[in-house]
PDB file of C-alpha atoms in Angstrom:
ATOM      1  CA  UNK A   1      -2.263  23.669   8.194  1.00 60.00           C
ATOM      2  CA  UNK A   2      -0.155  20.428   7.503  1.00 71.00           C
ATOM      3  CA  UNK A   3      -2.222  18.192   4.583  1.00 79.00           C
ATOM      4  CA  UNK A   4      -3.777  15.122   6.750  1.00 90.00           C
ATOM      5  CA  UNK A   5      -1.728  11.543   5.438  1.00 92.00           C
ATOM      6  CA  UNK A   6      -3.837   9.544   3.440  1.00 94.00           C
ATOM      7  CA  UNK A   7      -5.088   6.434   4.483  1.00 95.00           C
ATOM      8  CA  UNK A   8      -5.887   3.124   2.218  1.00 94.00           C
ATOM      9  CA  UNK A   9      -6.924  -0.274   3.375  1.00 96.00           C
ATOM     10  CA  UNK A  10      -4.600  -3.084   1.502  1.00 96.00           C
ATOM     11  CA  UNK A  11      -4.847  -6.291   1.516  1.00 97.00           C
ATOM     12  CA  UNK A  12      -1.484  -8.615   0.820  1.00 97.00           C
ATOM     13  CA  UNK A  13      -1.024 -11.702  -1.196  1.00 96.00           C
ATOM     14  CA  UNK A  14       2.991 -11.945  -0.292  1.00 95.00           C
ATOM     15  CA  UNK A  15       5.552 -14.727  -1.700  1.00 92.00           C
ATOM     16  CA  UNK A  16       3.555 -14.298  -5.168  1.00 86.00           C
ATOM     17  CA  UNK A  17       5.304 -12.260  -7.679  1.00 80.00           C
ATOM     18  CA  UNK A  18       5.792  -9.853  -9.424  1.00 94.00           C
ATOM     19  CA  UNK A  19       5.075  -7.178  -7.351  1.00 96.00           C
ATOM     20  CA  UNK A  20       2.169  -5.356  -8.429  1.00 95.00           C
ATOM     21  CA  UNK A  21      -1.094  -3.253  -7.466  1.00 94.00           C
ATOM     22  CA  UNK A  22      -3.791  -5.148  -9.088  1.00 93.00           C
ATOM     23  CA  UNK A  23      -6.947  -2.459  -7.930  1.00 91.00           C
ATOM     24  CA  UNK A  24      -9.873  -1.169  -5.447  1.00 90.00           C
ATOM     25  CA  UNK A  25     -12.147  -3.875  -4.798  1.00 91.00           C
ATOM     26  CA  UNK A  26     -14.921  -2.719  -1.905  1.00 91.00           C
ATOM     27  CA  UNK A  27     -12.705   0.293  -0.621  1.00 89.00           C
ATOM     28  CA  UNK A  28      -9.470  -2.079  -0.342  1.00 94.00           C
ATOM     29  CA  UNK A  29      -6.692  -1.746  -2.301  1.00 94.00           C
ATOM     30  CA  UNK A  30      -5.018  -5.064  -3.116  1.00 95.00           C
ATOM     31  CA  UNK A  31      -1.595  -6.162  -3.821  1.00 96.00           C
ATOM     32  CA  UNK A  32       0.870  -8.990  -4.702  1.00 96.00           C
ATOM     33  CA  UNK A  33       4.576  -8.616  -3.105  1.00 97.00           C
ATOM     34  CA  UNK A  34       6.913 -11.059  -4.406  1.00 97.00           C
ATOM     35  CA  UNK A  35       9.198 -10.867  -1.078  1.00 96.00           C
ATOM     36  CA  UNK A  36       8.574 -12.876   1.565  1.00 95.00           C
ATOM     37  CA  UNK A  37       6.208 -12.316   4.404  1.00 92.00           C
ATOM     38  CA  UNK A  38       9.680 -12.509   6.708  1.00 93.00           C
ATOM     39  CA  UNK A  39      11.176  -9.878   8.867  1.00 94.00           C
ATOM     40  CA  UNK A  40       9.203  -7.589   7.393  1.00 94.00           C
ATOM     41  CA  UNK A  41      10.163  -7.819   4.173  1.00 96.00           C
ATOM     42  CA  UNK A  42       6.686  -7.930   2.359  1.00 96.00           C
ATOM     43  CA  UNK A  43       5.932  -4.578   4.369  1.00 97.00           C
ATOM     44  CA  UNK A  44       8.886  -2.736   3.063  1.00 97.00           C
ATOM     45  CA  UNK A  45       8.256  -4.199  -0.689  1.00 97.00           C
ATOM     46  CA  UNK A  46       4.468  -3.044   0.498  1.00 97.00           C
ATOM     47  CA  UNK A  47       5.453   0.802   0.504  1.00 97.00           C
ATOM     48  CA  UNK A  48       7.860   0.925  -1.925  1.00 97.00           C
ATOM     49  CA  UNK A  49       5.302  -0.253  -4.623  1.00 96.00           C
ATOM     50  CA  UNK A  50       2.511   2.191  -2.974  1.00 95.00           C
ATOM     51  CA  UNK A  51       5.074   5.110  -3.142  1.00 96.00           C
ATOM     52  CA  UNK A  52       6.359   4.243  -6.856  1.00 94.00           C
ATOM     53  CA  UNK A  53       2.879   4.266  -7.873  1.00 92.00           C
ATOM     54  CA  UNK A  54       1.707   7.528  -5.609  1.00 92.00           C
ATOM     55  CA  UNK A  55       4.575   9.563  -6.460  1.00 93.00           C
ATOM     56  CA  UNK A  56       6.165  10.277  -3.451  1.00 94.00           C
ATOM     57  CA  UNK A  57       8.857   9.031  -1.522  1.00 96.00           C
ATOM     58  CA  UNK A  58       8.890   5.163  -0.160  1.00 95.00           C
ATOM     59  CA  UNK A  59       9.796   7.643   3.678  1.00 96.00           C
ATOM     60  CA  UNK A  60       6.117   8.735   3.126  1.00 97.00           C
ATOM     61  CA  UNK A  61       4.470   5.167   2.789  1.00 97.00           C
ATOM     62  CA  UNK A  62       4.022   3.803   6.392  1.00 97.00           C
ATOM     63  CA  UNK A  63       2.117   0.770   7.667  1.00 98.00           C
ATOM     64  CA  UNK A  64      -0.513   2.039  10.507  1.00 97.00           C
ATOM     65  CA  UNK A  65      -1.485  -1.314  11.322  1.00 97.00           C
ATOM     66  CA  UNK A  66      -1.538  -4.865  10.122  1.00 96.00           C
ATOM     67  CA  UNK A  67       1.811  -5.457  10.668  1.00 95.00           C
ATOM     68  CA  UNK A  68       1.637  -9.040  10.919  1.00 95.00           C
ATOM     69  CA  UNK A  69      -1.961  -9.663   9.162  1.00 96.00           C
ATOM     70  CA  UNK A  70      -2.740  -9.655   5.232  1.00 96.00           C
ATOM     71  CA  UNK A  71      -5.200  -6.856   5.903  1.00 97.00           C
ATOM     72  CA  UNK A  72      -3.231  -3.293   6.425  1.00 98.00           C
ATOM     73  CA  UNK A  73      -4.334   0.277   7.229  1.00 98.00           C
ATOM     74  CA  UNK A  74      -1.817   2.327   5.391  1.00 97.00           C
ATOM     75  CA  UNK A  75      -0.756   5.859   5.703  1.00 97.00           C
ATOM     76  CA  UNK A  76       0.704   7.933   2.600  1.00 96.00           C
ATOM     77  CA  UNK A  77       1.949  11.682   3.710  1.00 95.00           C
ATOM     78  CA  UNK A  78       2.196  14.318   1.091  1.00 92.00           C
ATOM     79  CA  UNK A  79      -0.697  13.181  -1.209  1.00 92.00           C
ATOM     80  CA  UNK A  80      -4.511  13.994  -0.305  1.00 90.00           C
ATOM     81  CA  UNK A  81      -6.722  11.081  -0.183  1.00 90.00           C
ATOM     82  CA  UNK A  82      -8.810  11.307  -3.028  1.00 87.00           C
ATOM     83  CA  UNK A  83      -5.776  11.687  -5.469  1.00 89.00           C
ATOM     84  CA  UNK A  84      -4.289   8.656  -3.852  1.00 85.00           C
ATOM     85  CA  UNK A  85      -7.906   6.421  -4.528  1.00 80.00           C
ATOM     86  CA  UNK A  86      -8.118   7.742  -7.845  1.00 81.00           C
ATOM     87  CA  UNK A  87      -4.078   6.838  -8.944  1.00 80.00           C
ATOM     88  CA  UNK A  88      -3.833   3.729  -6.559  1.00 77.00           C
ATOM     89  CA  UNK A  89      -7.620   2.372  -7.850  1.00 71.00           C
ATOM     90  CA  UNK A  90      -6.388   1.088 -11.354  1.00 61.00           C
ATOM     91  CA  UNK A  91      -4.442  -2.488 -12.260  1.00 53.00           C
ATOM     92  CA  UNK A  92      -1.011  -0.980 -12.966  1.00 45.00           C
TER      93      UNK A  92
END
C-alpha cells in the first residue's frame, strides 16, 4: 500500500529574504521566501526549501491549496507525516 503524502500547513512571508524555515508555531509551519510573490515564483522557492530540508525531491513538494493566499496546505510524497513535523518543526 502506497505511503499517504504528508501534509503541513505553511504560512508565507514572500519578498523577505533569505529563504528560510523559521519553525512550527500552533501546527503551522512558517517560512520566509526571498522571491517574489509573482507568477508563482514564491510557490516554487516554497517547495524547493520544504524538499531541501525534507530530503526528497523538490517533484515531491506540491502546493494543495493556497495558491494565491499566505496560508498553504502542502503535500510532501515519499516522507510519512510525523518524520516530516519532527525535521520541518526546527529554525534551520
Amino acid at each position: 500500500m502506497p505511503m499517504r503524502p504528508a501534509e503541513l500547513p505553511v504560512k508565507v512571508k514572500a519578498g523577505s529574504g533569505p529563504d528560510q524555515l523559521l519553525g512550527m508555531r500552533d501546527g503551522t509551519l512558517h517560512a520566509r521566501i526571498s522571491a517574489p510573490p509573482v507568477d508563482g515564483r514564491a510557490n516554487r522557492a516554497l517547495c524547493r526549501l520544504i524538499a531541501r530540508h525534507a530530503g526528497v525531491p523538490p517533484s515531491a513538494v506540491r502546493i494543495a491549496s493556497g495558491m494565491r493566499s499566505r496560508v498553504k496546505l502542502v503535500r510532501i510524497h515519499g516522507i510519512a507525516q510525523r518524520e516530516v513535523e519532527t525535521l520541518l518543526a526546527g529554525p534551520k
